Coordinates of C-alpha atoms in Angstrom, one line a residue:
Chain A
M221 CA -51.5 -129.9 6.7
A222 CA -51.8 -126.4 5.4
A223 CA -55.6 -126.1 5.9
P224 CA -55.8 -126.3 9.7
T225 CA -52.9 -123.9 10.0
A226 CA -54.7 -121.5 7.8
E227 CA -57.7 -121.7 10.0
K228 CA -55.6 -121.1 13.1
V229 CA -54.2 -117.9 11.5
Q230 CA -57.7 -116.7 11.0
E231 CA -58.5 -117.2 14.6
I232 CA -55.5 -115.2 15.7
R233 CA -56.5 -112.3 13.5
E234 CA -59.8 -111.8 15.4
V235 CA -58.0 -111.2 18.8
T236 CA -58.0 -107.5 19.6
R237 CA -54.5 -106.2 19.8
I238 CA -53.5 -104.8 23.1
E239 CA -50.8 -102.2 22.6
R240 CA -48.3 -101.8 25.3
I241 CA -47.1 -98.3 26.1
G242 CA -44.1 -97.7 23.8
A243 CA -41.8 -94.8 23.7
H244 CA -43.7 -93.2 20.8
S245 CA -47.2 -94.6 21.5
H246 CA -48.6 -91.1 22.1
I247 CA -48.0 -90.2 18.4
R248 CA -51.2 -90.2 16.4
G249 CA -50.1 -88.2 13.4
L250 CA -48.1 -85.2 12.3
G251 CA -50.5 -82.7 13.9
L252 CA -50.9 -80.5 10.8
D253 CA -54.0 -78.5 9.8
D254 CA -55.4 -78.5 6.3
A255 CA -53.0 -75.9 5.1
L256 CA -50.1 -78.1 6.2
E257 CA -49.3 -75.6 9.0
A258 CA -48.1 -77.4 12.1
R259 CA -50.2 -76.8 15.2
Q260 CA -48.0 -76.2 18.3
V261 CA -49.5 -79.2 20.2
S262 CA -51.6 -81.8 18.3
Q263 CA -51.8 -85.5 17.8
G264 CA -49.1 -86.1 20.4
M265 CA -46.6 -83.9 18.5
V266 CA -45.1 -80.9 20.2
G267 CA -42.8 -78.2 18.7
Q268 CA -40.5 -79.1 15.8
V269 CA -42.8 -77.0 13.7
K270 CA -40.5 -76.6 10.7
A271 CA -39.6 -80.3 10.5
R272 CA -43.2 -81.3 10.8
K273 CA -44.3 -79.0 8.1
A274 CA -41.6 -80.3 5.8
A275 CA -42.6 -83.9 6.6
G276 CA -46.2 -82.9 5.9
V277 CA -45.3 -81.6 2.4
I278 CA -43.5 -84.8 1.6
L279 CA -46.4 -86.8 3.0
E280 CA -48.8 -85.1 0.5
I281 CA -46.5 -86.0 -2.4
I282 CA -46.3 -89.6 -1.2
K283 CA -50.1 -89.7 -0.9
D284 CA -50.5 -88.6 -4.5
G285 CA -48.1 -91.4 -5.5
K286 CA -46.2 -88.9 -7.6
I287 CA -42.7 -89.5 -6.5
A288 CA -40.9 -92.8 -6.0
G289 CA -37.3 -93.5 -5.3
R290 CA -36.7 -90.4 -3.3
G291 CA -34.7 -90.2 -0.1
I292 CA -35.3 -88.0 2.9
L293 CA -32.9 -87.7 5.8
I294 CA -34.1 -86.6 9.2
A295 CA -31.0 -85.3 11.1
G296 CA -30.8 -83.9 14.5
Q297 CA -29.4 -84.4 18.0
P298 CA -30.5 -87.3 20.2
G299 CA -33.9 -86.9 21.7
T300 CA -35.2 -84.3 19.3
G301 CA -38.1 -86.3 17.9
K302 CA -36.7 -87.9 14.7
T303 CA -38.3 -91.2 15.3
A304 CA -41.5 -89.4 16.4
I305 CA -41.7 -87.6 13.1
A306 CA -41.3 -90.8 11.2
M307 CA -43.9 -92.5 13.3
G308 CA -46.2 -89.6 12.8
M309 CA -45.8 -89.9 9.0
A310 CA -46.6 -93.6 9.2
Q311 CA -49.7 -92.9 11.2
A312 CA -50.8 -90.2 8.8
L313 CA -50.3 -92.4 5.8
G314 CA -53.0 -94.8 6.9
T315 CA -53.2 -98.5 6.5
D316 CA -53.3 -98.6 2.7
T317 CA -49.7 -97.3 2.2
P318 CA -47.1 -99.8 3.3
F319 CA -44.7 -98.5 5.9
T320 CA -41.7 -100.5 7.0
S321 CA -39.5 -99.4 9.8
I322 CA -36.1 -101.0 10.5
A323 CA -33.1 -100.0 12.5
G324 CA -29.8 -99.6 10.7
S325 CA -28.2 -102.5 12.6
E326 CA -31.0 -104.9 11.8
I327 CA -29.5 -105.7 8.4
F328 CA -26.4 -107.2 9.9
S329 CA -27.7 -110.7 10.3
L330 CA -26.0 -114.1 10.0
E331 CA -28.9 -115.6 8.2
M332 CA -28.9 -113.4 5.1
S333 CA -26.6 -111.0 3.4
K334 CA -26.9 -107.3 4.0
T335 CA -28.1 -106.6 0.5
E336 CA -30.8 -109.4 0.8
A337 CA -32.0 -107.8 4.0
L338 CA -32.2 -104.4 2.4
T339 CA -33.9 -105.8 -0.7
Q340 CA -36.5 -107.4 1.5
A341 CA -37.1 -104.2 3.4
F342 CA -37.4 -102.3 0.1
R343 CA -40.0 -104.8 -1.3
K344 CA -41.9 -104.8 2.0
S345 CA -42.4 -101.1 1.3
I346 CA -44.0 -101.4 -2.1
G347 CA -47.6 -102.3 -2.3
V348 CA -49.5 -103.7 -5.2
R349 CA -53.2 -102.9 -5.3
I350 CA -55.4 -105.6 -7.0
K351 CA -59.0 -106.2 -7.2
E352 CA -61.0 -109.4 -7.0
E353 CA -64.5 -109.7 -8.3
T354 CA -67.1 -112.3 -7.4
E355 CA -70.7 -112.8 -8.3
I356 CA -72.6 -113.7 -5.2
I357 CA -76.2 -114.4 -4.2
E358 CA -76.9 -112.8 -0.9
G359 CA -80.2 -113.1 1.0
E360 CA -82.1 -114.4 3.9
I361 CA -83.3 -118.0 3.8
V362 CA -87.1 -118.1 3.9
E363 CA -87.4 -121.8 3.5
V364 CA -85.2 -124.8 2.8
Q365 CA -87.1 -127.8 1.5
I366 CA -85.2 -131.1 0.9
D367 CA -87.0 -134.0 -0.6
R368 CA -85.5 -137.4 0.1
P369 CA -86.3 -140.0 -2.6
A370 CA -88.9 -142.6 -1.4
T371 CA -86.5 -145.5 -1.9
G372 CA -84.0 -144.0 0.6
T373 CA -81.1 -143.9 -1.9
G374 CA -80.5 -141.8 -4.9
A375 CA -80.1 -138.1 -5.5
K376 CA -81.9 -135.7 -3.2
V377 CA -83.6 -132.7 -4.7
G378 CA -84.7 -129.6 -2.9
K379 CA -85.8 -126.0 -3.0
L380 CA -84.3 -122.9 -1.4
T381 CA -86.3 -119.7 -1.0
L382 CA -84.2 -116.6 -0.5
K383 CA -85.3 -113.0 0.0
T384 CA -83.9 -109.5 0.3
T385 CA -85.9 -106.5 1.4
E386 CA -86.9 -106.0 -2.2
M387 CA -87.5 -109.4 -3.6
E388 CA -87.9 -113.1 -3.1
T389 CA -87.1 -116.1 -5.3
I390 CA -86.9 -119.9 -5.4
Y391 CA -83.8 -121.8 -6.3
Q392 CA -83.9 -125.5 -7.3
L393 CA -81.1 -127.3 -5.5
G394 CA -78.9 -130.1 -6.7
Q395 CA -77.1 -132.8 -4.7
K396 CA -74.0 -130.7 -4.1
M397 CA -75.7 -127.6 -2.9
I398 CA -77.9 -129.6 -0.5
E399 CA -74.7 -131.2 0.9
S400 CA -73.1 -127.8 1.5
L401 CA -76.3 -126.4 2.9
T402 CA -76.5 -129.2 5.5
K403 CA -72.8 -128.9 6.2
E404 CA -73.2 -125.2 7.0
K405 CA -76.3 -126.0 9.0
A406 CA -78.2 -123.3 7.1
Q407 CA -81.8 -123.0 8.1
A408 CA -84.7 -120.6 7.7
G409 CA -83.8 -117.2 9.1
D410 CA -80.1 -117.4 8.3
I411 CA -78.5 -114.8 6.1
V412 CA -76.2 -116.5 3.6
T413 CA -74.0 -115.7 0.6
I414 CA -73.5 -118.1 -2.2
D415 CA -70.5 -117.7 -4.4
K416 CA -71.8 -118.2 -7.9
A417 CA -68.6 -119.5 -9.4
T418 CA -67.7 -122.1 -6.7
G419 CA -71.1 -122.7 -5.1
K420 CA -69.5 -122.1 -1.7
I421 CA -72.1 -121.1 1.0
T422 CA -71.1 -118.7 3.8
K423 CA -73.4 -118.0 6.7
L424 CA -73.3 -114.4 7.8
G425 CA -75.6 -114.6 10.7
R426 CA -79.2 -114.7 11.7
S427 CA -81.8 -112.2 10.6
F428 CA -82.9 -109.6 13.2
T429 CA -86.5 -110.5 12.5
R430 CA -85.9 -114.0 13.8
A431 CA -84.2 -112.7 17.0
R432 CA -87.1 -113.8 19.2
D433 CA -87.4 -117.3 17.7
Y434 CA -85.6 -118.9 20.6
D435 CA -85.0 -117.9 24.2
A436 CA -81.6 -119.5 24.6
M437 CA -78.9 -119.4 22.0
G438 CA -75.1 -119.5 21.7
A439 CA -73.1 -116.4 22.5
Q440 CA -71.6 -116.5 19.0
T441 CA -75.0 -116.1 17.3
K442 CA -74.6 -113.0 15.3
F443 CA -77.7 -111.0 14.2
V444 CA -77.6 -109.1 10.9
Q445 CA -80.0 -107.0 8.9
C446 CA -81.8 -108.6 6.0
P447 CA -79.8 -107.6 2.9
E448 CA -81.1 -104.8 0.7
G449 CA -81.4 -104.6 -3.1
E450 CA -80.9 -107.3 -5.6
L451 CA -80.3 -110.9 -4.8
Q452 CA -77.5 -111.5 -7.3
K453 CA -74.8 -109.0 -6.5
R454 CA -71.3 -108.3 -7.8
K455 CA -68.8 -107.9 -5.0
E456 CA -65.6 -106.2 -5.7
V457 CA -62.8 -106.2 -3.1
V458 CA -59.6 -104.2 -3.4
H459 CA -56.5 -105.6 -1.7
T460 CA -53.1 -104.1 -1.2
V461 CA -50.4 -106.6 -0.8
T462 CA -46.7 -106.0 -0.7
L463 CA -44.2 -107.2 -3.2
H464 CA -42.3 -109.0 -0.5
E465 CA -45.5 -111.0 0.4
I466 CA -45.9 -112.1 -3.2
D467 CA -42.2 -113.0 -3.2
V468 CA -42.5 -115.2 -0.2
I469 CA -45.6 -117.0 -1.4
N470 CA -44.1 -117.7 -4.8
S471 CA -40.7 -118.7 -3.5
R472 CA -41.4 -122.5 -3.8
T473 CA -39.3 -123.8 -1.0
Q474 CA -41.2 -122.2 1.8
G475 CA -44.8 -121.6 0.8
F476 CA -46.9 -119.1 2.5
L477 CA -46.3 -120.4 6.0
A478 CA -43.0 -118.7 6.0
L479 CA -44.8 -115.4 6.0
F480 CA -46.1 -116.0 9.5
S481 CA -43.1 -117.8 11.0
G482 CA -41.0 -114.9 9.9
D483 CA -38.2 -117.2 8.8
T484 CA -38.1 -116.3 5.1
G485 CA -34.5 -116.8 4.4
E486 CA -33.1 -115.6 1.1
I487 CA -35.3 -115.3 -2.0
K488 CA -33.8 -116.1 -5.3
S489 CA -33.4 -113.2 -7.7
E490 CA -35.1 -115.2 -10.5
V491 CA -38.3 -115.4 -8.4
R492 CA -38.2 -111.6 -7.9
E493 CA -37.6 -111.0 -11.6
Q494 CA -40.5 -113.1 -12.5
I495 CA -42.8 -111.4 -10.1
N496 CA -41.6 -108.0 -11.3
S497 CA -42.5 -108.8 -14.8
K498 CA -45.8 -110.3 -13.8
V499 CA -46.7 -107.2 -11.8
A500 CA -45.6 -105.0 -14.7
E501 CA -47.8 -107.0 -17.0
W502 CA -50.8 -106.6 -14.6
R503 CA -50.2 -102.9 -14.5
E504 CA -50.2 -102.7 -18.2
E505 CA -53.5 -104.5 -18.4
G506 CA -55.0 -102.3 -15.7
K507 CA -55.2 -105.1 -13.3
A508 CA -52.8 -103.7 -10.7
E509 CA -51.6 -100.4 -9.3
I510 CA -48.3 -99.8 -7.7
V511 CA -48.5 -98.1 -4.3
P512 CA -45.0 -96.8 -3.4
G513 CA -44.8 -97.0 0.3
V514 CA -42.2 -95.8 2.8
L515 CA -39.1 -97.4 4.1
F516 CA -37.8 -95.9 7.3
I517 CA -34.2 -96.7 8.4
D518 CA -33.5 -95.5 11.9
E519 CA -29.8 -95.0 13.0
V520 CA -28.8 -95.0 9.3
H521 CA -25.1 -94.2 10.2
M522 CA -24.9 -97.9 11.3
L523 CA -25.0 -98.9 7.6
D524 CA -21.6 -99.5 5.9
I525 CA -20.3 -98.3 2.6
E526 CA -21.6 -101.4 0.8
C527 CA -25.1 -100.8 1.9
F528 CA -24.9 -97.1 0.9
S529 CA -23.8 -98.0 -2.6
F530 CA -26.6 -100.5 -2.8
L531 CA -29.1 -97.8 -1.7
N532 CA -27.7 -95.5 -4.4
R533 CA -28.6 -98.0 -7.1
A534 CA -31.8 -99.3 -5.5
L535 CA -33.3 -95.8 -5.4
E536 CA -33.0 -95.5 -9.1
S537 CA -35.2 -98.5 -9.8
D538 CA -38.7 -97.7 -11.1
M539 CA -40.3 -99.6 -8.3
A540 CA -38.5 -97.9 -5.4
P541 CA -40.3 -96.7 -2.3
I542 CA -39.8 -93.4 -0.5
L543 CA -36.7 -93.9 1.7
I544 CA -36.7 -92.0 5.0
M545 CA -33.6 -92.2 7.1
A546 CA -32.8 -90.8 10.5
T547 CA -29.4 -90.2 12.1
N548 CA -28.1 -88.4 15.2
R549 CA -24.5 -88.2 14.0
G550 CA -22.6 -85.1 12.9
I551 CA -19.5 -85.3 10.7
T552 CA -18.3 -88.8 11.3
R553 CA -16.5 -91.7 9.8
I554 CA -18.5 -93.7 7.2
R555 CA -18.7 -97.3 8.4
G556 CA -16.3 -99.6 6.5
T557 CA -14.0 -96.8 5.3
Q558 CA -11.5 -94.4 6.6
Y559 CA -13.3 -91.4 5.2
T560 CA -15.4 -89.0 7.2
S561 CA -18.6 -87.4 5.9
P562 CA -21.5 -85.4 7.2
H563 CA -24.0 -87.7 9.1
G564 CA -21.7 -90.7 8.3
I565 CA -23.3 -90.9 4.9
P566 CA -21.3 -90.8 1.6
I567 CA -21.6 -87.5 -0.2
D568 CA -23.0 -89.0 -3.4
L569 CA -25.9 -90.5 -1.5
L570 CA -26.4 -87.4 0.6
D571 CA -26.7 -85.5 -2.7
R572 CA -29.8 -87.5 -3.6
L573 CA -31.5 -86.7 -0.3
V574 CA -33.6 -83.9 1.0
I575 CA -32.6 -83.2 4.6
I576 CA -35.0 -82.2 7.3
S577 CA -33.3 -81.1 10.5
T578 CA -34.8 -81.2 14.0
S579 CA -33.7 -78.9 16.7
P580 CA -33.5 -79.4 20.5
Y581 CA -36.8 -78.8 22.4
E582 CA -37.3 -75.7 24.4
E583 CA -38.3 -75.8 28.1
K584 CA -42.0 -75.1 27.3
E585 CA -42.1 -78.0 24.8
I586 CA -40.4 -80.4 27.1
K587 CA -43.0 -79.7 29.7
Q588 CA -45.7 -80.3 27.2
I589 CA -44.2 -83.6 26.0
L590 CA -43.9 -84.7 29.6
R591 CA -47.5 -83.9 30.3
I592 CA -48.6 -85.9 27.2
R593 CA -46.4 -88.8 28.4
C594 CA -48.0 -88.6 31.9
E595 CA -51.4 -88.9 30.3
E596 CA -50.2 -91.8 28.1
E597 CA -48.8 -93.7 31.0
D598 CA -51.8 -93.0 33.2
V599 CA -49.8 -91.0 35.8
E600 CA -51.3 -88.1 37.8
M601 CA -48.6 -85.5 38.5
S602 CA -48.8 -82.2 40.4
D603 CA -47.7 -79.0 38.6
D604 CA -44.7 -78.5 40.9
A605 CA -43.5 -82.0 40.2
L606 CA -43.9 -81.5 36.5
T607 CA -41.8 -78.3 36.7
V608 CA -39.1 -80.1 38.5
L609 CA -39.2 -82.9 36.0
T610 CA -39.0 -80.4 33.2
R611 CA -35.8 -78.9 34.7
I612 CA -34.4 -82.4 35.0
G613 CA -35.3 -83.0 31.4
M614 CA -33.5 -79.7 30.4
E615 CA -30.4 -80.5 32.3
T616 CA -30.1 -84.2 31.5
S617 CA -32.1 -85.5 28.6
L618 CA -35.7 -85.8 27.6
R619 CA -35.5 -89.6 27.6
Y620 CA -34.2 -89.7 31.1
A621 CA -37.1 -87.5 32.3
I622 CA -39.6 -89.7 30.5
Q623 CA -38.3 -92.7 32.2
L624 CA -38.7 -91.1 35.6
I625 CA -42.5 -90.7 35.1
T626 CA -43.4 -94.4 35.7
A627 CA -40.7 -94.9 38.3
S628 CA -41.9 -91.9 40.3
S629 CA -45.5 -93.0 40.0
L630 CA -44.5 -96.4 41.6
V631 CA -42.8 -94.5 44.4
C632 CA -46.0 -92.4 44.8
R633 CA -48.2 -95.5 44.9
K634 CA -45.9 -97.1 47.5
R635 CA -46.5 -94.2 49.9
K636 CA -50.2 -94.5 49.0
G637 CA -50.3 -91.0 47.4
S638 CA -52.8 -90.2 44.6
E639 CA -50.6 -87.7 42.8
V640 CA -46.9 -87.7 42.0
D641 CA -45.2 -85.0 44.1
V642 CA -41.8 -83.2 44.1
E643 CA -40.6 -85.6 46.8
D644 CA -41.3 -88.7 44.6
I645 CA -39.4 -87.1 41.8
K646 CA -36.5 -86.3 44.1
R647 CA -36.4 -89.9 45.4
V648 CA -36.3 -91.5 41.9
Y649 CA -33.7 -88.9 40.8
S650 CA -31.5 -90.1 43.6
L651 CA -32.2 -93.7 42.9
F652 CA -31.5 -93.7 39.2
L653 CA -28.5 -92.0 37.7
D654 CA -28.6 -90.1 34.5
E655 CA -25.9 -90.4 31.9
S656 CA -23.8 -87.4 33.1
R657 CA -23.9 -88.3 36.8
S658 CA -23.0 -91.9 36.0
T659 CA -20.0 -90.6 34.0
Q660 CA -19.0 -88.4 36.9
F661 CA -19.2 -91.4 39.3
L662 CA -17.1 -93.5 37.0
K663 CA -14.4 -90.8 36.7
E664 CA -14.2 -90.6 40.5
Y665 CA -14.0 -94.3 41.2
Q666 CA -12.4 -95.5 38.1
Q667 CA -9.5 -97.1 40.0
E668 CA -11.9 -99.6 41.8
F669 CA -13.4 -101.0 38.6
M670 CA -12.0 -103.8 36.6
F671 CA -9.9 -103.5 33.5
N672 CA -9.5 -99.8 34.1
E673 CA -6.0 -99.7 32.7
M674 CA -7.5 -99.7 29.2
V675 CA -6.2 -96.8 27.1
P676 CA -9.1 -94.8 25.5
D677 CA -7.6 -95.1 22.0
E678 CA -8.0 -98.9 22.1
M679 CA -11.6 -98.8 23.1
E680 CA -12.6 -97.5 19.7
T681 CA -13.0 -100.6 17.8
S682 CA -15.5 -101.2 15.0
Chain B
M250 CA -74.7 -66.3 3.5
N251 CA -76.1 -62.8 3.1
D252 CA -74.5 -62.5 -0.2
P253 CA -77.2 -63.4 -2.8
V254 CA -74.6 -64.4 -5.4
E255 CA -72.9 -66.7 -3.0
A256 CA -76.2 -68.2 -1.8
G257 CA -77.2 -68.9 -5.4
R258 CA -73.9 -70.6 -6.1
I259 CA -74.3 -72.8 -3.1
L260 CA -77.9 -73.6 -4.0
S261 CA -76.9 -74.6 -7.6
H262 CA -74.1 -76.7 -6.3
L263 CA -76.4 -78.5 -3.9
A264 CA -78.9 -79.0 -6.7
E265 CA -76.2 -80.5 -8.9
I266 CA -75.2 -83.0 -6.1
E267 CA -78.9 -83.9 -5.7
V268 CA -79.4 -84.5 -9.4
V269 CA -76.4 -86.9 -9.5
A270 CA -77.4 -88.6 -6.3
E271 CA -80.9 -89.1 -7.8
E272 CA -79.4 -90.6 -10.9
I273 CA -77.5 -93.1 -8.8
L274 CA -80.6 -94.1 -6.9
S275 CA -82.5 -94.6 -10.1
T276 CA -79.7 -96.8 -11.5
R277 CA -79.7 -98.8 -8.3
R278 CA -83.5 -99.2 -8.6
E279 CA -83.1 -100.3 -12.2
I280 CA -80.6 -103.0 -11.2
I281 CA -82.9 -104.3 -8.5
D282 CA -85.9 -104.4 -10.9
L283 CA -83.9 -106.1 -13.6
D284 CA -82.6 -108.7 -11.1
K285 CA -86.1 -109.3 -9.9
Q286 CA -87.2 -110.0 -13.5
R287 CA -84.1 -112.1 -14.1
N288 CA -84.9 -114.3 -11.2
K289 CA -88.5 -114.7 -12.2
T290 CA -87.5 -115.7 -15.7
R291 CA -85.1 -118.2 -14.2
E292 CA -87.9 -119.7 -12.1
A293 CA -90.2 -119.9 -15.0
M294 CA -87.6 -121.6 -17.2
R295 CA -87.0 -124.2 -14.4
A296 CA -90.7 -124.8 -14.1
L297 CA -91.1 -125.4 -17.8
Q298 CA -88.1 -127.7 -17.9
K299 CA -89.8 -129.9 -15.3
E300 CA -92.9 -130.1 -17.5
K301 CA -92.4 -133.6 -19.1
K302 CA -94.8 -133.6 -22.0
D303 CA -94.2 -131.3 -24.9
N304 CA -97.6 -129.8 -25.0
K305 CA -98.7 -126.2 -25.0
V306 CA -98.4 -124.1 -21.9
W307 CA -99.8 -120.8 -20.8
L308 CA -97.2 -118.1 -20.6
C309 CA -97.9 -114.7 -19.0
T310 CA -95.8 -111.9 -20.4
G311 CA -96.6 -108.5 -19.0
N312 CA -100.3 -108.2 -19.3
M313 CA -100.8 -110.9 -21.9
F314 CA -101.4 -114.6 -21.6
L315 CA -100.1 -116.6 -24.5
K316 CA -100.5 -120.2 -25.2
V317 CA -97.3 -121.5 -26.8
E318 CA -95.5 -124.7 -27.2
N319 CA -93.2 -125.7 -24.3
S320 CA -90.0 -125.7 -26.3
K321 CA -90.8 -122.4 -27.8
A322 CA -91.6 -120.9 -24.5
V323 CA -88.3 -122.0 -23.1
K324 CA -86.5 -120.5 -26.1
M325 CA -88.3 -117.2 -25.6
L326 CA -87.5 -117.1 -21.9
S327 CA -83.8 -118.0 -22.3
K328 CA -83.6 -115.2 -24.8
D329 CA -85.2 -112.8 -22.3
F330 CA -82.7 -114.1 -19.7
E331 CA -79.7 -113.3 -21.8
V332 CA -81.0 -109.8 -22.5
L333 CA -81.7 -109.2 -18.8
D334 CA -78.2 -110.4 -17.9
A335 CA -76.6 -107.9 -20.4
E336 CA -78.9 -105.1 -19.1
V337 CA -77.8 -105.7 -15.5
S338 CA -74.1 -105.5 -16.4
K339 CA -74.7 -102.4 -18.5
S340 CA -76.5 -100.7 -15.5
R341 CA -73.6 -101.7 -13.2
A342 CA -71.1 -100.2 -15.7
T343 CA -73.0 -96.9 -15.7
L344 CA -73.2 -96.9 -11.9
K345 CA -69.4 -96.4 -11.5
P346 CA -68.9 -93.2 -13.3
Q347 CA -72.0 -91.8 -11.6
V348 CA -70.6 -92.6 -8.1
N349 CA -67.3 -91.1 -9.1
K350 CA -69.0 -87.9 -10.3
L351 CA -70.9 -87.7 -7.0
R352 CA -67.7 -88.1 -5.0
D353 CA -66.1 -85.5 -7.2
L354 CA -68.9 -83.0 -6.5
E355 CA -68.7 -83.7 -2.8
R356 CA -65.0 -83.0 -2.9
K357 CA -64.2 -86.5 -1.7
D358 CA -61.2 -88.5 -2.8
E359 CA -61.6 -90.9 -5.7
L360 CA -62.1 -94.4 -4.4
K361 CA -58.9 -96.4 -4.5
G362 CA -58.6 -99.2 -7.0
F363 CA -62.1 -98.4 -8.3
N364 CA -61.1 -98.6 -11.9
L365 CA -59.0 -101.7 -11.7
V366 CA -59.7 -104.7 -13.8
A367 CA -60.3 -107.8 -11.7
L368 CA -57.8 -110.6 -11.6
T369 CA -58.8 -113.8 -13.4
P370 CA -59.3 -116.9 -11.1
E371 CA -55.9 -118.3 -12.3
E372 CA -54.1 -115.1 -11.5
R373 CA -55.8 -114.9 -8.2
K374 CA -54.3 -118.3 -7.2
S375 CA -50.8 -116.8 -7.2
V376 CA -51.7 -114.4 -4.5
E377 CA -54.6 -116.3 -3.0
N378 CA -53.2 -116.8 0.5
L379 CA -52.7 -113.0 0.9
I380 CA -56.3 -112.0 0.2

């Protein structure tokens, strides 16, 4: 049952990912130069020079793998690029360093406890680098010769001639190898690898020199260069897996399928302890390296006091990742208590964090961001329209202005225009209310809405 | 570039890189040659095993033809094979520090996980589905 599913998963992997245009899809990195100075406009990032530079310094420390179990708080007003900075850090880290991004409210799930959800997020952010080593024979098949015994039954024997650009040799084949060769349909001109330990044959493709053997061939025929060098090679592959993945695979009840279905449920703490000790053992023997990754918690003020005390403790563990949090709150009540605290985070946790603050964008920067977004969303916009949109962005919010881009381009397309004009912007501005105009409207017509007798004090429930 | 001291420094640096790169190439060459010999030895051993009768055979070693008994020839060859096997792994072991040195000279980052010890097949089973 497991085998066909595994094959299916392989198939899915080969499909190229089509990315939809997300709110931060224009971010390619932090936009820093080699001296960690932030360029004004680079890699989709605009302004926030100080915050980006600070993030760059932290990034360098993460890359060195020097610090673990540190916390960083990105604080700033809404729409000042907090998430963008975190995304930029993730992009700059590359694929080798695990990066997990969750929203603060994500951990409140009915299926698992808050601490379990946090633990899983923590373990998803810690990578383990391991190496596998295989002896393989890699070469182009010159000739396969299989002798059938005269009687028709009995063991077949055969010869396999393999070559690289440097050498050529003959292998005597036994019954098993002949079977796997016929199963793979390997023939002269194919490039194959043979795993020495298991005898497994893998076809890599056909040799370029044989490209003209046939006129018609399947679309999936892949041509590869004849391998260079020695026939018997040692292949070393380095993998980075996360602790969470190892957890799931070794948590007996689900098996590895749970990884793909996403329904992992709770993992027993004994399993985790075993894995921790195993990984520690590997590290001791030089078989594994720990890669502390990054856990990003957006809207961190949504966590409650229990989570914060859990974070406090979890950060002190020797296998903790770098914790980056973002919040847009000022001095506010800590969730689950009656106490207020800066950013809605208890003082004792705040004490362990370094804080990066972002400041509101200036008009010039907003214009630049809007221009980048226009490019990202494939919208042509005239300079006047962009200026108008920038003003809207200044007076309302950056997010509202960004939302108007696609809307106005649709209006423009409807009138068969090629470029978004001031008129289009005006039209969508009148169609869609921003937050302050909506509030204004509600204040004026409050009497005509339902349940309007609610006293403001009662509305604040949590 | 007009500064002769600077130019000399660059030149010596480039020369140093070139020396290390040459060393790597020669080690690679060595591995290939050893593997070629190893495969030839293996072929010869197989051919001798097929020889049914235990009479004397002609054995060409280097530039010399020897007439030896079959069993003795196999023994000699298998000894050769073992030595070649050891030589190949020795050359491979020297290749790693050389590559690291070259990357260091070229100011590139050290390869990740380069110095790890490989997992044993049993250990690999526990993470098999991930890799």
